[in-house]
Coordinates of C-alpha atoms and ligand atoms in Angstrom, one line a residue:
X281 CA -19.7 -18.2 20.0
X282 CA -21.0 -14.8 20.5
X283 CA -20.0 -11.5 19.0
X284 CA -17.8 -9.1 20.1
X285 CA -16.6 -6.0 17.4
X286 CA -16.2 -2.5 17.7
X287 CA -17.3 -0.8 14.2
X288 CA -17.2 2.5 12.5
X289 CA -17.8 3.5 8.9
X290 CA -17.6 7.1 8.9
X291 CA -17.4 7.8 5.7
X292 CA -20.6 9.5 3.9
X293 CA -21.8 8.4 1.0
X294 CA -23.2 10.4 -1.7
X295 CA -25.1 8.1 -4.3
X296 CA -26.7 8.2 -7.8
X297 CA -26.1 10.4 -11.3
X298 CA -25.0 14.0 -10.4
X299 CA -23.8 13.5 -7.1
X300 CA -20.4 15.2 -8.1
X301 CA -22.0 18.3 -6.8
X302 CA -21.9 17.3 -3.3
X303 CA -18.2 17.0 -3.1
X304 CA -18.6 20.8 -1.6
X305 CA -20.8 19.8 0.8
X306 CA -17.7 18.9 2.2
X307 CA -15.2 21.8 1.3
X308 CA -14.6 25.3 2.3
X309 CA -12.8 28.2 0.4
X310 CA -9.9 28.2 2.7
X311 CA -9.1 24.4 2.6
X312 CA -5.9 24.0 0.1
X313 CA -6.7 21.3 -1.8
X314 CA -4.8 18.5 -3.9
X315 CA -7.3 16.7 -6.3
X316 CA -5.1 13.4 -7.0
X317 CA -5.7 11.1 -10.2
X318 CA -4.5 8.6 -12.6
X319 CA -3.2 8.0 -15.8
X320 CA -6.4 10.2 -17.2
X321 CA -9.6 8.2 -17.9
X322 CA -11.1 10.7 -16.1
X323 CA -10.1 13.7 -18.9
X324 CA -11.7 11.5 -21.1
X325 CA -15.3 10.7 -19.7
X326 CA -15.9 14.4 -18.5
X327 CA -15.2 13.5 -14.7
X328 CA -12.7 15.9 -15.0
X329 CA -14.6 18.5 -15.9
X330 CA -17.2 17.8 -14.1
X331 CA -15.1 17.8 -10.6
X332 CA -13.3 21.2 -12.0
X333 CA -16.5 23.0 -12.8
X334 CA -17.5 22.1 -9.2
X335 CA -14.4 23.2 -7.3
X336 CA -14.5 26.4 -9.3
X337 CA -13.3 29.1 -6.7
X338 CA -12.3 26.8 -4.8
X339 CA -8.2 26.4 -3.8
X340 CA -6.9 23.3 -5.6
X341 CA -4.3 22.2 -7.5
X342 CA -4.2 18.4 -9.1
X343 CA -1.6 15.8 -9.1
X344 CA -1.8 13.1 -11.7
X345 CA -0.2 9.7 -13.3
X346 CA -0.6 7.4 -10.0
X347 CA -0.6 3.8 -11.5
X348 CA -2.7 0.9 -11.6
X349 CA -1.4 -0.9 -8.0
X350 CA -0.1 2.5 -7.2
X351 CA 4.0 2.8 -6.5
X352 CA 5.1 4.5 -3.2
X353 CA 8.4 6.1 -6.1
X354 CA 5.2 8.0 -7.4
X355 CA 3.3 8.5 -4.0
X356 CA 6.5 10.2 -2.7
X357 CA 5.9 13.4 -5.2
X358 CA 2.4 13.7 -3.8
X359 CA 3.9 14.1 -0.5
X360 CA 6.5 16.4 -1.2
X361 CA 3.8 19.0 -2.4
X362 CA 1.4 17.9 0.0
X363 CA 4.4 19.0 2.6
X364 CA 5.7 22.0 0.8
X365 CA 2.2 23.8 -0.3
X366 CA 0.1 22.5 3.2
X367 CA -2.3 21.0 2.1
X368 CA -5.5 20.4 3.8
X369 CA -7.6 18.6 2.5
X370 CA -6.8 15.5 -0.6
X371 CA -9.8 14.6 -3.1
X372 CA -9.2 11.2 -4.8
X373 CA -10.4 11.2 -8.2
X374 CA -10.6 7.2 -9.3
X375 CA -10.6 3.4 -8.9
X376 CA -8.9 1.7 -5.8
X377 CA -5.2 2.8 -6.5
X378 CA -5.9 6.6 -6.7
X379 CA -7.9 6.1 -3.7
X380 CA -5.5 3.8 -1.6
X381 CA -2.6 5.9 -3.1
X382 CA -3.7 9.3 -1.7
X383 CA -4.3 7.6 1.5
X384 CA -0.9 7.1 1.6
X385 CA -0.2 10.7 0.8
X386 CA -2.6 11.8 3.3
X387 CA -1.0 9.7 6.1
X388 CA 2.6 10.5 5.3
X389 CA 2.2 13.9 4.3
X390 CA 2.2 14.3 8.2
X391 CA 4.9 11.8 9.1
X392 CA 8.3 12.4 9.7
X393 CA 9.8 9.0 8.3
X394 CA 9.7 7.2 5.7
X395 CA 5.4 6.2 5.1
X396 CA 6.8 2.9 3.7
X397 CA 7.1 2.5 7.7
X398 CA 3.2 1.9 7.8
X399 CA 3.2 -0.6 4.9
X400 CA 6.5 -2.1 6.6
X401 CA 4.6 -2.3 9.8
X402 CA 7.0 -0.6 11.8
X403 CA 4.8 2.0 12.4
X404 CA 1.5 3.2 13.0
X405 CA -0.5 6.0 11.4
X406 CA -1.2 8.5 14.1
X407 CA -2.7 11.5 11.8
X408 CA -3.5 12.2 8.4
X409 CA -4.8 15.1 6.0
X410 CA -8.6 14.5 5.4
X411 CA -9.7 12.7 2.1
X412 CA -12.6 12.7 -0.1
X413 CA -13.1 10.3 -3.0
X414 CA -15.3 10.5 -5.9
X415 CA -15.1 6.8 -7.4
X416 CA -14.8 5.9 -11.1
X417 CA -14.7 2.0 -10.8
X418 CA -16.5 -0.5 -8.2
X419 CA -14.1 -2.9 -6.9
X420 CA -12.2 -2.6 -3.6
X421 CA -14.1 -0.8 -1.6
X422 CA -11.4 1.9 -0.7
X423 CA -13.7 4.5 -1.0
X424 CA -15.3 3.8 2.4
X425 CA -12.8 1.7 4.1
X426 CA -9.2 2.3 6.1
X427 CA -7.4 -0.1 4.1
X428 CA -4.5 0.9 1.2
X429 CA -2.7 -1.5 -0.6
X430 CA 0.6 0.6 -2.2
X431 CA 3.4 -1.3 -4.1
X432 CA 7.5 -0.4 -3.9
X433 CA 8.9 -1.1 -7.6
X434 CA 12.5 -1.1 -6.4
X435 CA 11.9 -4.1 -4.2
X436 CA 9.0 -6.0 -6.3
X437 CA 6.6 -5.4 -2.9
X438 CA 3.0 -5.3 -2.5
X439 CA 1.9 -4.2 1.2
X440 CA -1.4 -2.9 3.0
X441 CA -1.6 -0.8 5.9
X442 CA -5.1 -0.1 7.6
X443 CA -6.2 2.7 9.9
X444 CA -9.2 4.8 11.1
X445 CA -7.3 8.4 10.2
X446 CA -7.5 6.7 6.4
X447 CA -11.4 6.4 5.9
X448 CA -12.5 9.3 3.5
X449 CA -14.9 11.5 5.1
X450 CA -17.3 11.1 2.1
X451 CA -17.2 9.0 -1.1
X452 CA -19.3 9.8 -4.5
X453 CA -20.7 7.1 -6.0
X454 CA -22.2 8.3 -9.0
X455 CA -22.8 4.9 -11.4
X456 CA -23.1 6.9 -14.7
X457 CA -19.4 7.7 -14.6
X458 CA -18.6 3.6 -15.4
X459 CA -19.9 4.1 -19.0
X460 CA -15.8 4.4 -20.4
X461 CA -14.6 1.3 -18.1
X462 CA -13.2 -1.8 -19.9
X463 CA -15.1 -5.2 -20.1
X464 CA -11.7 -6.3 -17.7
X465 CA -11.9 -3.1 -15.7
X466 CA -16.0 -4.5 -15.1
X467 CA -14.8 -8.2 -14.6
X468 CA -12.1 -7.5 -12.5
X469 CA -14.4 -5.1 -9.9
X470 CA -16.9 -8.1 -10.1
X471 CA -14.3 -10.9 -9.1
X472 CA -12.7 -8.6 -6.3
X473 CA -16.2 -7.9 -4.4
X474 CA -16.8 -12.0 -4.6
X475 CA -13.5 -12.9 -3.1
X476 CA -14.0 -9.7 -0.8
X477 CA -17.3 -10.9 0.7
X478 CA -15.9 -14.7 0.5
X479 CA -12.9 -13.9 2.8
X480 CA -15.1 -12.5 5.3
X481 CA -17.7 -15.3 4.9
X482 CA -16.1 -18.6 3.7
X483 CA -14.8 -19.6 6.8
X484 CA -16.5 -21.2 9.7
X485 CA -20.2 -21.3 11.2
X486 CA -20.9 -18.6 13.0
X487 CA -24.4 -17.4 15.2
X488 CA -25.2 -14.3 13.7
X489 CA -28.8 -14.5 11.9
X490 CA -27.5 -10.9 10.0
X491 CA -23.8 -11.6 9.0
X492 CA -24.2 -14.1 6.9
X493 CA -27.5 -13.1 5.0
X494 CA -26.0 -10.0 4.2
X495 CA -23.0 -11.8 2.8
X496 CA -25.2 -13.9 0.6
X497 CA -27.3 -11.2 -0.9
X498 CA -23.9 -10.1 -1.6
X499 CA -23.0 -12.8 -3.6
X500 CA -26.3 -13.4 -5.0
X501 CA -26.1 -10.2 -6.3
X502 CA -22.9 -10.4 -8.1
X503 CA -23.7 -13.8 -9.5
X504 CA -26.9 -12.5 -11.2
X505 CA -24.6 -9.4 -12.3
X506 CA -22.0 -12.1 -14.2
X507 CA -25.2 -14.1 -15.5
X508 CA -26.1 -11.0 -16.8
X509 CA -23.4 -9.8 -18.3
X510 CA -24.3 -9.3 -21.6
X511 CA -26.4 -5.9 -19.9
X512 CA -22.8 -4.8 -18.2
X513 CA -23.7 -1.5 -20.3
X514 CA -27.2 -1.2 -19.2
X515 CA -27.2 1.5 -16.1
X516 CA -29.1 -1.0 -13.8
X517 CA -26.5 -3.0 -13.9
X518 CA -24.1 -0.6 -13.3
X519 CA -25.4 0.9 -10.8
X520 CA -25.7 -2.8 -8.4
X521 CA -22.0 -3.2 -9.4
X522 CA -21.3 -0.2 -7.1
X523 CA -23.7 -1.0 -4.4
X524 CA -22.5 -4.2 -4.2
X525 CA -18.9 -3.7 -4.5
X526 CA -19.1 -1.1 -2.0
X527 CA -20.6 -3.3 0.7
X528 CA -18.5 -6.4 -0.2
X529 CA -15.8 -4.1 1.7
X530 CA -17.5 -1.5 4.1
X531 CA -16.5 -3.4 7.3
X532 CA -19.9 -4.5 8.4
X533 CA -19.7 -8.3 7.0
X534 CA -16.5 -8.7 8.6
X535 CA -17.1 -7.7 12.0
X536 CA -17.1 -10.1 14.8
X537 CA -16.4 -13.0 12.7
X538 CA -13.7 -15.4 11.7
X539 CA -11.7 -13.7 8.6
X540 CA -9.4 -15.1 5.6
X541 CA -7.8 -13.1 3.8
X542 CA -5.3 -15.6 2.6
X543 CA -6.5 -15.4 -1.0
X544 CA -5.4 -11.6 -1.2
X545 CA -2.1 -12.1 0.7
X546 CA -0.9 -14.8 -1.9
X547 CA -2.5 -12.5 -4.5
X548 CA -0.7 -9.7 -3.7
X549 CA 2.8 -11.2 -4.1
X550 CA 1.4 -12.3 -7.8
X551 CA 0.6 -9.0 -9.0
X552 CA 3.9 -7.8 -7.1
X553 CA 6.2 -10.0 -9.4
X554 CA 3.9 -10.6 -12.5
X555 CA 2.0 -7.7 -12.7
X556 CA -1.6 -9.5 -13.1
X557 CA -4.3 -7.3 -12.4
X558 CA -5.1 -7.3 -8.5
X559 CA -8.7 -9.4 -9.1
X560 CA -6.8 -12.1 -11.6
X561 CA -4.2 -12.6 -9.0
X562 CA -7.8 -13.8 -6.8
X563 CA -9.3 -15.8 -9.8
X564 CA -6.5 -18.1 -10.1
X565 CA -5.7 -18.5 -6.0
X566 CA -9.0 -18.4 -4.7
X567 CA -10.3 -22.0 -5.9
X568 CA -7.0 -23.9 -5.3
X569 CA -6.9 -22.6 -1.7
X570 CA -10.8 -23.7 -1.3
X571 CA -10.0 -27.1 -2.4
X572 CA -6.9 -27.4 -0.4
X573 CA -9.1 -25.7 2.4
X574 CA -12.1 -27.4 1.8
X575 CA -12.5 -29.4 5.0
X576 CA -12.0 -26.5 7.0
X577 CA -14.8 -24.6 5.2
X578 CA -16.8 -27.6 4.8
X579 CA -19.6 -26.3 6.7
X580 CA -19.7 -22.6 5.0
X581 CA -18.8 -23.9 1.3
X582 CA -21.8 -26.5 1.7
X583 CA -24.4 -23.0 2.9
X584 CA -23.0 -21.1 0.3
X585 CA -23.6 -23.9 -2.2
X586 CA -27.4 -23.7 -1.3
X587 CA -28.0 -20.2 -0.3
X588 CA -25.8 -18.8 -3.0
X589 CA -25.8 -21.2 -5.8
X590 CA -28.5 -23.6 -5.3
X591 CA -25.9 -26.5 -4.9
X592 CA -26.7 -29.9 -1.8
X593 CA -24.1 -31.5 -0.5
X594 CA -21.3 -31.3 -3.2
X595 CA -18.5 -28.7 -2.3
X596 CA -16.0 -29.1 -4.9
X597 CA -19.5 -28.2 -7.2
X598 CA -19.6 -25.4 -5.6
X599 CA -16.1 -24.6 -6.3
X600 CA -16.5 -25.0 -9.6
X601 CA -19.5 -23.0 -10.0
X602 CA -17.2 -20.1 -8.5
X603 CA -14.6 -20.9 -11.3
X604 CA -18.0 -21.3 -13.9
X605 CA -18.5 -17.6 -12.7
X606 CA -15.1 -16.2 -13.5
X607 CA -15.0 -17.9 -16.7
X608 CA -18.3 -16.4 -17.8
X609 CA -16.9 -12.9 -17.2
X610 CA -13.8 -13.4 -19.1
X611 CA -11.4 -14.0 -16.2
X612 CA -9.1 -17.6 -16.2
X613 CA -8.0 -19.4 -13.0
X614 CA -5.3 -20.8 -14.5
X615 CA -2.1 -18.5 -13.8
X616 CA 0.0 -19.8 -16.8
X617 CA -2.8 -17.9 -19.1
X618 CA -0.9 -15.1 -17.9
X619 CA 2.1 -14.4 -20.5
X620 CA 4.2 -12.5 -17.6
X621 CA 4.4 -15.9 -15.4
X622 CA 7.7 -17.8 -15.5
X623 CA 8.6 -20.9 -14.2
X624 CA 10.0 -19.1 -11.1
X625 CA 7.2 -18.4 -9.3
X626 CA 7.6 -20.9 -6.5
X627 CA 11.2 -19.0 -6.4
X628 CA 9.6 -15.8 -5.9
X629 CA 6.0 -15.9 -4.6
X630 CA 7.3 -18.3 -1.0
X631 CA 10.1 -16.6 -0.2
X632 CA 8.0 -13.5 -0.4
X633 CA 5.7 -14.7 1.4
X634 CA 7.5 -15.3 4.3
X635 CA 9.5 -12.0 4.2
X636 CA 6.2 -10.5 4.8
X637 CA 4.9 -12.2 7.4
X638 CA 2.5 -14.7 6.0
X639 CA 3.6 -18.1 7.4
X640 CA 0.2 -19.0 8.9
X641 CA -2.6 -17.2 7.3
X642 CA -6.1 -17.7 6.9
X643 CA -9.1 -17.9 9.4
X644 CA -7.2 -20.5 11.6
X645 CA -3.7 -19.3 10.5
X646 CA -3.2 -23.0 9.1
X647 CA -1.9 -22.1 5.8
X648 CA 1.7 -22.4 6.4
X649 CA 4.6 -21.7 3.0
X650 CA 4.0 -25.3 2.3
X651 CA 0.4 -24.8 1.5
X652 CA 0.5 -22.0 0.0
X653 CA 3.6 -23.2 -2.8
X654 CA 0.6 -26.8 -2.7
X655 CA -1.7 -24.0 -3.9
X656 CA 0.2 -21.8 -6.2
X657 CA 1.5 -25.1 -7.8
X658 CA -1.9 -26.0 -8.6
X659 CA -3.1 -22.9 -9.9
X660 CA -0.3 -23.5 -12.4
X661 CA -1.8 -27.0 -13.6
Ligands
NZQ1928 O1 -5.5 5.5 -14.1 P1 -6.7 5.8 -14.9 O2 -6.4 6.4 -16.2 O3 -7.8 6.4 -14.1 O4 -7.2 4.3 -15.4 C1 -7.7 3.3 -14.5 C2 -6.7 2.2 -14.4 O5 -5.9 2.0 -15.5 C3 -8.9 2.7 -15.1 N1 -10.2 3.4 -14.7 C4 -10.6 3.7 -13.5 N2 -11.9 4.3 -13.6 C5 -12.2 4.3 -15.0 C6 -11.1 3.7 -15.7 N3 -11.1 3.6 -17.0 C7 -12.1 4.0 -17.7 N4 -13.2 4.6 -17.1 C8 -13.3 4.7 -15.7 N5 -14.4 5.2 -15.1 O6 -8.9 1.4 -14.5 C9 -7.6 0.9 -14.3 C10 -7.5 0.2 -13.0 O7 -7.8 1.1 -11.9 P2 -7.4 0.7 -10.4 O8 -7.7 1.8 -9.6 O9 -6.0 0.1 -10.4 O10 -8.4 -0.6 -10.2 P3 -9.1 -1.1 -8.9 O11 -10.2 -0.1 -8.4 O12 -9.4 -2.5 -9.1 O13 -7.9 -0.9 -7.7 C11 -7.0 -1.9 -7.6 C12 -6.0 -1.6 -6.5 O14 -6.7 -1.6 -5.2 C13 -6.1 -2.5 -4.3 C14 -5.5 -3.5 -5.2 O15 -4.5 -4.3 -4.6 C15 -4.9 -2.6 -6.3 O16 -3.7 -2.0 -5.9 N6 -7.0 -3.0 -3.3 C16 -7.5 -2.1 -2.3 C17 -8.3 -2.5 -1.3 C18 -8.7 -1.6 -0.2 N7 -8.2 -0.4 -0.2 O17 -9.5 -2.0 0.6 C19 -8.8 -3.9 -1.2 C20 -8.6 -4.7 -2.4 O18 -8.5 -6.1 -2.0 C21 -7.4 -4.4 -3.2 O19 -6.2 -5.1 -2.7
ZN1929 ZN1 -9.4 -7.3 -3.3

């Protein structure tokens, strides 16, 4: 098979200790500004500061308390002043919720309806005011990608939209703001880029001599990072947790190949109902669904066994040695270490499921409701 992909990252990155700065690079003294954050890490590690002191004379007013899997109820508020004070441009001050949750803002701030329309699917997003994102934790990607994952409290639902209008125009990735993140904050951003790169990788053969040595260092990368973990405080290895994080979601790795994605689409219905952090919904799906998987990924599981981990010819090894991974950074795969889960998770999670769409997911959309409650079941044993 030979590729076939259209691809765009437009997004500019600005990279390395100080790179605040360059956030006006980007700005003029007319734009009206809305500089969105979170429940305040970054008032107490001098981001803050730091971004006010740079948008001095600058237009801006600030919008804060957007969660952790950020809630459309709280997204709503952003809009409204978005739509009442005009604002032109939206700087995104955090990890992947403040930055998928002001893409929301910035698409719906110019939409008529309801912007739960776009995570419903029953629309597209045709506009949207211009972001900027200066990052404060490595993990999803969102800070140079079109993708926003928002979640409705009244109705327990976690949904993504994607779209071109949505990629910031410039991201700061400046490492030394990771000093104040939380050994699960670090874990977590390390599981997500795996399972990122794996669901654009761990799928089936394909001819590109680029795709998948790209995907590998990847991996590599983040397997020495939990190996050694006992520097997570040491700069170096701060800063390879944002290169690599940021990579494991840019677009380029998926494009023109087979993609999964099942692991997140079951994951997301965990954290909707249980409230497990996005990258522990991943720990505990992603192995069960290689196992039940494993003959259709026989072929990649068995190259990332030897490229990534050094393993011949023994897949559930190599499943294992994913799990071994987790483990070593403090994250379980089993879901009932989580106190939150009940015994009504098949109740919730496949129903779910199949209000949303996902009847047939993965790479061959084989992973019907019953595999998926085969999966879920055994991430429970
Ligand atoms: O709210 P604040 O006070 O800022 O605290 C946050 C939050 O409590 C804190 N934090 C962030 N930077 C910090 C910090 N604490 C100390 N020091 C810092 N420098 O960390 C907590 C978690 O932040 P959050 O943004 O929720 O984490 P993450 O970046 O992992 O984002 C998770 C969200 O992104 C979605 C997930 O589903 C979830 O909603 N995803 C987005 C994707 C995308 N747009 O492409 C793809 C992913 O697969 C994922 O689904
Ligand atoms: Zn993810």
């Amino acid at each position: 098979m030979s590729l076939v992909y259209d691809y765009s990252n437009p997004t500019a990155i600005h990279f390395g200790k100080g790179q605040i700065a360059s956030i006006v690079k980007h700005l003029n003294k007319n734009n009206k500004i809305l500089v969105v954050y979170g429940g305040g890490s970054i008032k107490s590690n001098g981001v803050y500061d730091e971004v006010s002191s740079v948008l001095e004379g600058y237009n801006w007013q600030e919008f804060s308390g957007v969660e952790a899997n950020p809630h459309y109820e709280t997204l709503n508020k952003a809009v409204a002043i978005c739509k009442a004070e005009k604002i032109d441009f939206i700087l995104a001050v955090g990890g992947g919720s403040v930055i998928d949750g002001s893409k929301y803002i910035a698409a719906s701030s110019l939409y008529n309806g309801d912007g739960w329309d776009f995570l419903d699917g029953i629309a597209k997003v045709e506009k949207a005011i211009p972001i900027g994102a200066v990052l404060t934790l490595p993990a999803t990607g969102s800070e140079s990608n079109g993708s926003a994952v928002v979640s409705k409290k009244a109705t327990n639902e976690k949904r993504f939209f994607a779209s071109s209008f949505v990629y910031p125009k410039f991201a700061v990735l400046d490492p030394s703001v990771m000093s104040t993140l939380s050994d699960r904050q670090l874990a977590n951003g390390l599981v997500d880029a795996f399972v990122h790169t794996c669901e654009q990788y761990l799928t089936c053969p394909n001819t590109s001599l680029l795709h998948d040595g790209y995907a590998e260092t990847i991996l590599r990368g983040l397997n020495t990072l939990a190996k050694t973990w006992d520097n997570r405080k040491d700069p170096v290895w701060e800063e390879n947790l944002m290169l690599l994080a940021n990579q494991a979601l840019n677009g380029f790795i998926g494009s023109g190949v087979k993609q999964d994605w099942a692991t997140h689409m079951i994951g997301h219905e965990l954290t909707a109902f249980y409230g497990v952090d996005h990258a522990q919904s991943l720990a505990v799906v992603q192995p069960q669904l290689l196992r039940v998987m494993i003959e259709d990924k026989k072929e990649k599981l068995a190259q990332m066994g030897e490229n990534v981990f050094g393993i011949k010819n023994d897949n559930e090894a190599v499943i294992v040695a994913i799990e071994n991974m987790y483990h070593s950074v403090g994250v379980t795969t089993n879901l009932n270490d989580y106190d939150s889960v009940d015994d009504k998770v098949i109740e919730n999670i496949i129903p779910s499921l199949k209000a949303h769409g996902m009847t047939a997911i993965g790479e061959n959309q084989n992973i019907t409701l019953e595999i998926s409650e085969k999966i879920l079941k055994m991430a429970m044993q």
